[in-house]
Amino acid sequence: AKAAGRDAVCFFKSAMGAQARARFTLESELRHAIDAGELALFLQPQVDGERRLVAAEALVRWHHPRRGTMPPGVFIPLAEESGLIVALGDWVLRRACGLLAREDVARAGLRIAVNMSPRQFAQEDFVARVRRILADTGADPTRLLMEVTEGVMLDRLADTIAKMSELAALGIHFSIDDFGTGYSSLAYLKRLPIHELKIDKAFIQDAPGDPNDAALVDAILAVARHLNLRVVAEGVETEEQAAFLRARGHLLYQGYLFGSPLEAEGQIERWLAEGAL
Ligand code: C2E
Ligand code: CA
Ligand code: CA
Ligand code: CA
């Protein structure tokens, strides 16, 4: 029994070692990916009640040379823990601003929403970096949205408010992502310069049949009305979900029903060809 125990410990140790090694490998590959041009920016449409294109969310992809395309759910957490998210986030923001500065995109007034990590906000020079990217690309800041999760507001609230206010003064809009899944109270919301709430897809997908989720969606819409905020419903996949939402008033829709995320330049070409832009 003792030997078996020892074997188990050895096995455990080597398994841990393998896991740690795999992690380390992936981390150094990700570090390299940014410079190697392996990251790609995808855009997913956000439409109004008449299905008109009004905005797009920027979503990053990693075309790994051997593993194929990796979803952000795999590498964003790794980037967050290792701090690589700061360089990755700068890359995404620079790409998104480059698209906003395109003449055809700017003329159409398309807004682009970019996901921001709390680690980016925590950078001492965060505001300066954003200003730099805006200046380098020539993007109109009033067309840029930053999606932040409720987590961004929990730590360093005063610092976050200060930075958000400075960016909001430039015309950048803020959206609270995955709203309803975190801990933010109305008191927090009132103190932040935000313009939009995004209802998490978990609520949207069950809402038509689940009275609890339907009540939550109604509560979020009431908060938004009270604070005069725009609302985006994410993860809309079926006509039934869209109809459920449409009956509840004026909001924006994002989800496979209206369009999947596609590689940015290709997506823009399609929109131009369709006359959506
Ligand atoms: P998120 O911000 O909540 O993004 C929405 C996710 O829902 C995206 O997954 C999108 O592809 C997916 N989605 C869109 N429509 C539908 C639908 O109708 N049904 C379902 N089931 N899913 C839908 P994706 O692209 O895999 O991204 C996952 C998460 O990774 C994002 O969640 C976001 O938190 C993070 N992420 C993506 N790009 C970036 C980035 O550039 N920076 C940072 N910090 N995080 C990012
Ligand atoms: Ca998002
Ligand atoms: Ca979400
Ligand atoms: Ca549910």
Short mmCIF file of C-alpha atoms in Angstrom, two decimals, residues 39-43 58 60 88-102 112 114 133 137 139 262-266 268:
data_model
loop_
_atom_site.label_atom_id
_atom_site.label_comp_id
_atom_site.label_asym_id
_atom_site.label_seq_id
_atom_site.Cartn_x
_atom_site.Cartn_y
_atom_site.Cartn_z
CA LEU A 39 -3.32 37.00 -33.82
CA ALA A 40 -6.39 37.93 -35.83
CA LEU A 41 -9.20 40.35 -35.17
CA PHE A 42 -12.76 39.23 -35.82
CA LEU A 43 -15.85 41.45 -35.90
CA ALA A 58 -13.94 43.06 -31.81
CA VAL A 60 -9.47 38.20 -30.89
CA LEU A 88 -2.28 41.67 -26.43
CA GLY A 89 -4.84 44.31 -25.44
CA ASP A 90 -2.75 47.06 -27.01
CA TRP A 91 -2.58 45.02 -30.21
CA VAL A 92 -6.36 44.55 -30.30
CA LEU A 93 -7.03 48.22 -29.55
CA ARG A 94 -4.56 49.35 -32.23
CA ARG A 95 -6.17 47.02 -34.80
CA ALA A 96 -9.69 48.17 -33.90
CA CYS A 97 -8.68 51.84 -34.08
CA GLY A 98 -7.01 51.19 -37.44
CA LEU A 99 -10.33 49.87 -38.73
CA LEU A 100 -12.23 52.86 -37.31
CA ALA A 101 -9.85 55.17 -39.17
CA ARG A 102 -10.65 53.54 -42.55
CA ILE A 112 -16.40 49.29 -32.62
CA VAL A 114 -13.23 46.33 -27.68
CA ILE A 133 -3.03 54.60 -30.14
CA THR A 137 -4.20 55.60 -36.02
CA ALA A 139 -9.41 56.93 -35.07
CA LEU A 262 -15.77 36.91 -38.97
CA GLU A 263 -12.26 38.06 -39.81
CA ALA A 264 -12.40 41.88 -39.71
CA GLU A 265 -11.37 42.93 -43.23
CA GLY A 266 -13.50 40.22 -44.83
CA ILE A 268 -16.13 44.84 -43.64
#
